[in-house]
Amino acid sequence: MNLYYLYCINELSQSPDRPEIQGINKKRVSVLAHRDIGAAVSPVSSSEFNQNKIKEKLQDMKWIEPKVRDHERVIEGIVSYSPSVVPMRFGIVYQSQKQVQKVLEANYLKFKKLLDKVKHANEWSVKVYMNNKFFFDFIKNQDKEIKQLTKRLKGLKSEGERYFLEKKIEDITKNKAQQGAQKYLTTIFNKLKKYARQGTTAQIFPKKLTQKDADMVLNAVYLVGGNNRAGFQKAVRDASGEFKSIGLTFETSGPWPAYHFVKL
């Protein structure tokens, strides 16, 4: 028995260049229409996706990883020709195409509002990483209090006094570095947001996941309209050059479907 897996809701397009898209398990994706919106679906086996088994399956990385990749690939395929797409979370299934059709009809106004919000726009991710040594050295060289204490340290001969002053300098530097970092990151976030319809922040990932030497300190996500894409990308390049000398590096990815800007 088949169920019907829902990938996304999209504004119907008149484009003749609509590619044929394969979904999960290489099943053909079809778009079920209601008025001027559609739902991208494909058949999936009830033995894999029924509600009694799906929670267990979600713990199996060998099973879920290719399915998630297929899910994202289908949405990106729809984005390639549709002017507006609302991506759905992974794992939404319905008993029949008729049931999907009823969902479209019952939620038409809600879907239309979301589609209008993300029309001709994509999501862009900007991650900022900090080299702590570079940034701490920058703070030490810029801060008057720290420079005065460092100068005083050089004149001390007592090991005990030197130890306590070094500890004080370390604590002050750490505190001021945290304050300074927040100031710079807020500046960066707001500079880029000027070129976006919306901006938000996402989860900060530890080094064991990023596999980078520097710490992730900002994970920003922006909804950028097509007309502002060039300006946004230039703003990212400018910020990257401006803050490189103090130990901040940028990593940008996109365009993506607007995952962070639609809540269903």
Short mmCIF file of C-alpha atoms in Angstrom, two decimals:
data_model
loop_
_atom_site.label_atom_id
_atom_site.label_comp_id
_atom_site.label_asym_id
_atom_site.label_seq_id
_atom_site.Cartn_x
_atom_site.Cartn_y
_atom_site.Cartn_z
CA MET A 1 0.00 0.00 0.00
CA ASN A 2 1.26 3.49 -0.88
CA LEU A 3 1.19 6.67 1.16
CA TYR A 4 1.87 10.11 -0.31
CA TYR A 5 4.91 12.01 0.87
CA LEU A 6 4.67 15.84 0.89
CA TYR A 7 7.83 17.81 0.02
CA CYS A 8 6.61 21.37 -0.35
CA ILE A 9 3.84 23.77 -1.28
CA ASN A 10 4.51 25.92 -4.33
CA GLU A 11 3.01 28.63 -6.45
CA LEU A 12 2.04 27.08 -9.77
CA SER A 13 4.27 28.12 -12.64
CA GLN A 14 3.50 28.55 -16.33
CA SER A 15 7.13 27.84 -17.20
CA PRO A 16 7.52 25.22 -19.97
CA ASP A 17 10.91 24.24 -18.53
CA ARG A 18 9.62 22.17 -15.65
CA PRO A 19 11.97 19.23 -15.14
CA GLU A 20 10.75 15.75 -14.27
CA ILE A 21 11.83 15.16 -10.68
CA GLN A 22 12.39 11.86 -8.91
CA GLY A 23 11.65 11.72 -5.22
CA ILE A 24 12.31 9.27 -2.42
CA ASN A 25 13.11 5.77 -3.70
CA LYS A 26 13.23 7.22 -7.25
CA LYS A 27 9.46 7.61 -7.45
CA ARG A 28 8.19 10.34 -9.79
CA VAL A 29 7.13 13.58 -8.11
CA SER A 30 3.80 15.07 -9.14
CA VAL A 31 2.27 18.43 -8.23
CA LEU A 32 -1.34 18.33 -7.05
CA ALA A 33 -3.02 21.64 -7.84
CA HIS A 34 -5.65 23.74 -6.10
CA ARG A 35 -6.38 27.12 -7.70
CA ASP A 36 -2.94 28.76 -8.09
CA ILE A 37 -0.96 26.66 -5.60
CA GLY A 38 0.28 23.09 -5.62
CA ALA A 39 1.64 20.34 -3.41
CA ALA A 40 4.67 18.31 -4.55
CA VAL A 41 4.18 14.66 -3.60
CA SER A 42 5.41 11.19 -4.49
CA PRO A 43 4.25 7.71 -3.46
CA VAL A 44 6.14 5.97 -0.67
CA SER A 45 5.70 2.56 0.88
CA SER A 46 3.52 2.35 3.97
CA SER A 47 5.93 -0.27 5.32
CA GLU A 48 8.58 2.47 5.59
CA PHE A 49 6.57 5.57 6.40
CA ASN A 50 3.60 4.49 8.50
CA GLN A 51 3.33 6.35 11.80
CA ASN A 52 4.09 3.26 13.87
CA LYS A 53 7.50 2.78 12.26
CA ILE A 54 8.65 6.26 11.31
CA LYS A 55 9.85 7.20 14.83
CA GLU A 56 12.01 4.08 14.92
CA LYS A 57 13.30 4.72 11.39
CA LEU A 58 14.34 8.26 12.29
CA GLN A 59 16.99 6.80 14.59
CA ASP A 60 18.55 4.81 11.74
CA MET A 61 21.08 7.11 10.05
CA LYS A 62 21.69 4.71 7.16
CA TRP A 63 17.98 4.85 6.36
CA ILE A 64 17.35 8.54 6.97
CA GLU A 65 20.38 10.20 5.32
CA PRO A 66 19.54 9.32 1.69
CA LYS A 67 15.87 10.10 2.31
CA VAL A 68 16.70 13.57 3.67
CA ARG A 69 18.97 14.23 0.69
CA ASP A 70 16.13 13.22 -1.66
CA HIS A 71 13.73 15.45 0.28
CA GLU A 72 16.01 18.48 -0.12
CA ARG A 73 16.82 17.70 -3.76
CA VAL A 74 13.11 17.60 -4.69
CA ILE A 75 12.47 20.97 -3.02
CA GLU A 76 15.47 22.49 -4.81
CA GLY A 77 14.12 21.08 -8.07
CA ILE A 78 10.75 22.77 -7.51
CA VAL A 79 12.55 26.01 -6.56
CA SER A 80 14.35 25.94 -9.93
CA TYR A 81 11.14 26.79 -11.80
CA SER A 82 8.54 27.94 -9.28
CA PRO A 83 8.46 31.63 -8.22
CA SER A 84 7.63 30.72 -4.62
CA VAL A 85 8.10 27.58 -2.52
CA VAL A 86 7.27 26.72 1.09
CA PRO A 87 9.41 23.72 2.13
CA MET A 88 7.89 21.15 4.44
CA ARG A 89 9.76 19.36 7.20
CA PHE A 90 10.95 15.81 6.57
CA GLY A 91 8.54 12.92 7.07
CA ILE A 92 5.04 14.31 6.35
CA VAL A 93 2.84 11.68 4.70
CA TYR A 94 -0.85 11.35 3.83
CA GLN A 95 -3.08 8.38 3.15
CA SER A 96 -4.05 9.46 -0.36
CA GLN A 97 -3.75 12.20 -2.97
CA LYS A 98 -7.32 13.15 -2.13
CA GLN A 99 -6.29 13.82 1.47
CA VAL A 100 -3.45 16.08 0.27
CA GLN A 101 -5.95 17.91 -1.93
CA LYS A 102 -8.18 18.54 1.08
CA VAL A 103 -5.21 19.96 3.02
CA LEU A 104 -4.54 22.38 0.15
CA GLU A 105 -8.17 23.48 0.07
CA ALA A 106 -8.51 23.87 3.85
CA ASN A 107 -5.26 25.81 4.24
CA TYR A 108 -5.30 27.81 1.02
CA LEU A 109 -5.18 31.27 2.61
CA LYS A 110 -2.41 30.30 5.05
CA PHE A 111 -0.31 28.80 2.24
CA LYS A 112 -0.88 31.83 0.02
CA LYS A 113 0.32 34.18 2.77
CA LEU A 114 3.52 32.17 3.24
CA LEU A 115 4.10 31.89 -0.51
CA ASP A 116 3.74 35.65 -0.89
CA LYS A 117 6.23 36.15 1.94
CA VAL A 118 9.01 34.13 0.25
CA LYS A 119 8.17 34.89 -3.39
CA HIS A 120 11.28 35.43 -5.54
CA ALA A 121 13.44 35.08 -2.43
CA ASN A 122 15.90 32.51 -1.13
CA GLU A 123 17.60 31.70 2.12
CA TRP A 124 21.30 32.48 2.58
CA SER A 125 23.46 31.28 5.45
CA VAL A 126 26.38 33.32 6.82
CA LYS A 127 28.55 31.65 9.44
CA VAL A 128 31.27 33.62 11.22
CA TYR A 129 34.25 31.94 12.89
CA MET A 130 36.66 33.49 15.37
CA ASN A 131 40.39 32.87 15.81
CA ASN A 132 40.52 33.53 19.54
CA LYS A 133 44.25 34.33 19.64
CA PHE A 134 43.93 36.97 16.88
CA PHE A 135 40.89 38.53 18.51
CA PHE A 136 42.33 38.54 22.05
CA ASP A 137 45.56 40.13 20.74
CA PHE A 138 43.46 42.78 18.99
CA ILE A 139 41.62 43.57 22.25
CA LYS A 140 44.91 43.76 24.21
CA ASN A 141 46.41 46.16 21.68
CA GLN A 142 43.32 48.41 21.56
CA ASP A 143 42.18 48.60 25.19
CA LYS A 144 43.77 51.37 27.30
CA GLU A 145 43.21 49.62 30.65
CA ILE A 146 44.83 46.40 29.47
CA LYS A 147 47.77 48.27 27.94
CA GLN A 148 48.37 50.15 31.21
CA LEU A 149 48.25 46.94 33.25
CA THR A 150 50.61 45.21 30.81
CA LYS A 151 53.06 48.11 31.09
CA ARG A 152 52.86 47.88 34.88
CA LEU A 153 53.46 44.12 34.70
CA LYS A 154 56.81 44.63 32.98
CA GLY A 155 58.08 46.60 35.98
CA LEU A 156 57.16 43.99 38.60
CA LYS A 157 59.87 41.75 40.05
CA SER A 158 57.86 39.82 42.63
CA GLU A 159 56.66 36.49 41.20
CA GLY A 160 53.56 36.60 43.40
CA GLU A 161 52.58 40.09 42.25
CA ARG A 162 53.28 39.16 38.63
CA TYR A 163 51.06 36.06 38.92
CA PHE A 164 48.06 37.97 40.32
CA LEU A 165 48.40 40.80 37.80
CA GLU A 166 48.73 38.36 34.90
CA LYS A 167 45.55 36.63 36.12
CA LYS A 168 43.79 40.00 36.35
CA ILE A 169 44.86 40.93 32.80
CA GLU A 170 43.67 37.55 31.54
CA ASP A 171 40.24 37.93 33.19
CA ILE A 172 39.80 41.52 31.97
CA THR A 173 40.85 40.54 28.45
CA LYS A 174 38.41 37.64 28.38
CA ASN A 175 35.56 39.82 29.63
CA LYS A 176 36.28 42.65 27.19
CA ALA A 177 36.76 40.20 24.33
CA GLN A 178 33.29 38.79 24.98
CA GLN A 179 31.78 42.26 25.03
CA GLY A 180 33.71 43.31 21.94
CA ALA A 181 32.81 40.16 20.03
CA GLN A 182 29.11 40.71 20.69
CA LYS A 183 29.40 44.29 19.48
CA TYR A 184 31.13 43.29 16.23
CA LEU A 185 28.78 40.38 15.57
CA THR A 186 25.74 42.60 16.09
CA THR A 187 27.24 45.10 13.64
CA ILE A 188 27.86 42.35 11.08
CA PHE A 189 24.37 40.90 11.45
CA ASN A 190 22.69 44.29 11.04
CA LYS A 191 24.86 45.33 8.07
CA LEU A 192 23.84 42.23 6.14
CA LYS A 193 20.21 42.44 7.23
CA LYS A 194 19.87 45.73 5.31
CA TYR A 195 19.95 43.68 2.11
CA ALA A 196 17.43 41.05 3.27
CA ARG A 197 13.69 40.89 3.79
CA GLN A 198 14.30 39.14 7.09
CA GLY A 199 17.19 37.88 9.17
CA THR A 200 17.50 35.50 12.08
CA THR A 201 20.11 33.48 13.94
CA ALA A 202 20.41 29.71 14.10
CA GLN A 203 22.21 27.22 16.32
CA ILE A 204 25.95 27.64 16.97
CA PHE A 205 27.80 24.39 16.26
CA PRO A 206 30.82 23.14 18.24
CA LYS A 207 34.20 22.39 16.65
CA LYS A 208 33.58 18.65 16.66
CA LEU A 209 30.76 19.24 14.15
CA THR A 210 32.28 22.08 12.12
CA GLN A 211 35.72 20.39 12.10
CA LYS A 212 37.35 23.82 12.02
CA ASP A 213 40.15 25.23 14.18
CA ALA A 214 38.23 28.45 14.87
CA ASP A 215 35.07 28.74 16.98
CA MET A 216 31.74 29.42 15.30
CA VAL A 217 30.46 32.64 16.87
CA LEU A 218 27.59 33.57 14.55
CA ASN A 219 25.21 31.47 12.46
CA ALA A 220 23.02 33.99 10.67
CA VAL A 221 20.29 33.22 8.15
CA TYR A 222 18.76 35.74 5.75
CA LEU A 223 15.80 35.79 3.40
CA VAL A 224 17.13 37.63 0.36
CA GLY A 225 15.03 38.76 -2.61
CA GLY A 226 16.40 38.22 -6.11
CA ASN A 227 16.85 41.95 -6.71
CA ASN A 228 19.05 42.26 -3.62
CA ARG A 229 21.20 39.16 -4.13
CA ALA A 230 24.17 41.00 -5.69
CA GLY A 231 24.09 43.68 -3.00
CA PHE A 232 23.89 41.07 -0.25
CA GLN A 233 26.83 39.08 -1.64
CA LYS A 234 28.93 42.25 -1.94
CA ALA A 235 28.07 43.20 1.65
CA VAL A 236 29.28 39.77 2.81
CA ARG A 237 32.55 40.16 0.87
CA ASP A 238 33.06 43.67 2.28
CA ALA A 239 32.43 42.51 5.85
CA SER A 240 34.77 39.56 5.38
CA GLY A 241 37.56 41.91 4.30
CA GLU A 242 36.83 44.45 7.02
CA PHE A 243 36.96 41.99 9.93
CA LYS A 244 39.61 39.56 8.70
CA SER A 245 42.43 41.39 10.53
CA ILE A 246 40.80 40.83 13.93
CA GLY A 247 40.44 37.07 13.45
CA LEU A 248 36.92 36.75 11.99
CA THR A 249 36.33 34.59 8.91
CA PHE A 250 33.09 34.17 6.96
CA GLU A 251 31.46 31.14 5.33
CA THR A 252 28.46 31.75 3.06
CA SER A 253 26.11 29.24 1.45
CA GLY A 254 22.98 29.57 -0.65
CA PRO A 255 20.64 30.09 -2.26
CA TRP A 256 18.44 27.63 -0.35
CA PRO A 257 14.69 27.20 0.06
CA ALA A 258 13.36 29.39 2.87
CA TYR A 259 13.46 26.76 5.63
CA HIS A 260 13.94 29.22 8.51
CA PHE A 261 11.27 31.69 7.42
CA VAL A 262 8.12 29.60 7.12
CA LYS A 263 6.40 28.17 10.17
CA LEU A 264 3.59 25.67 9.63
#
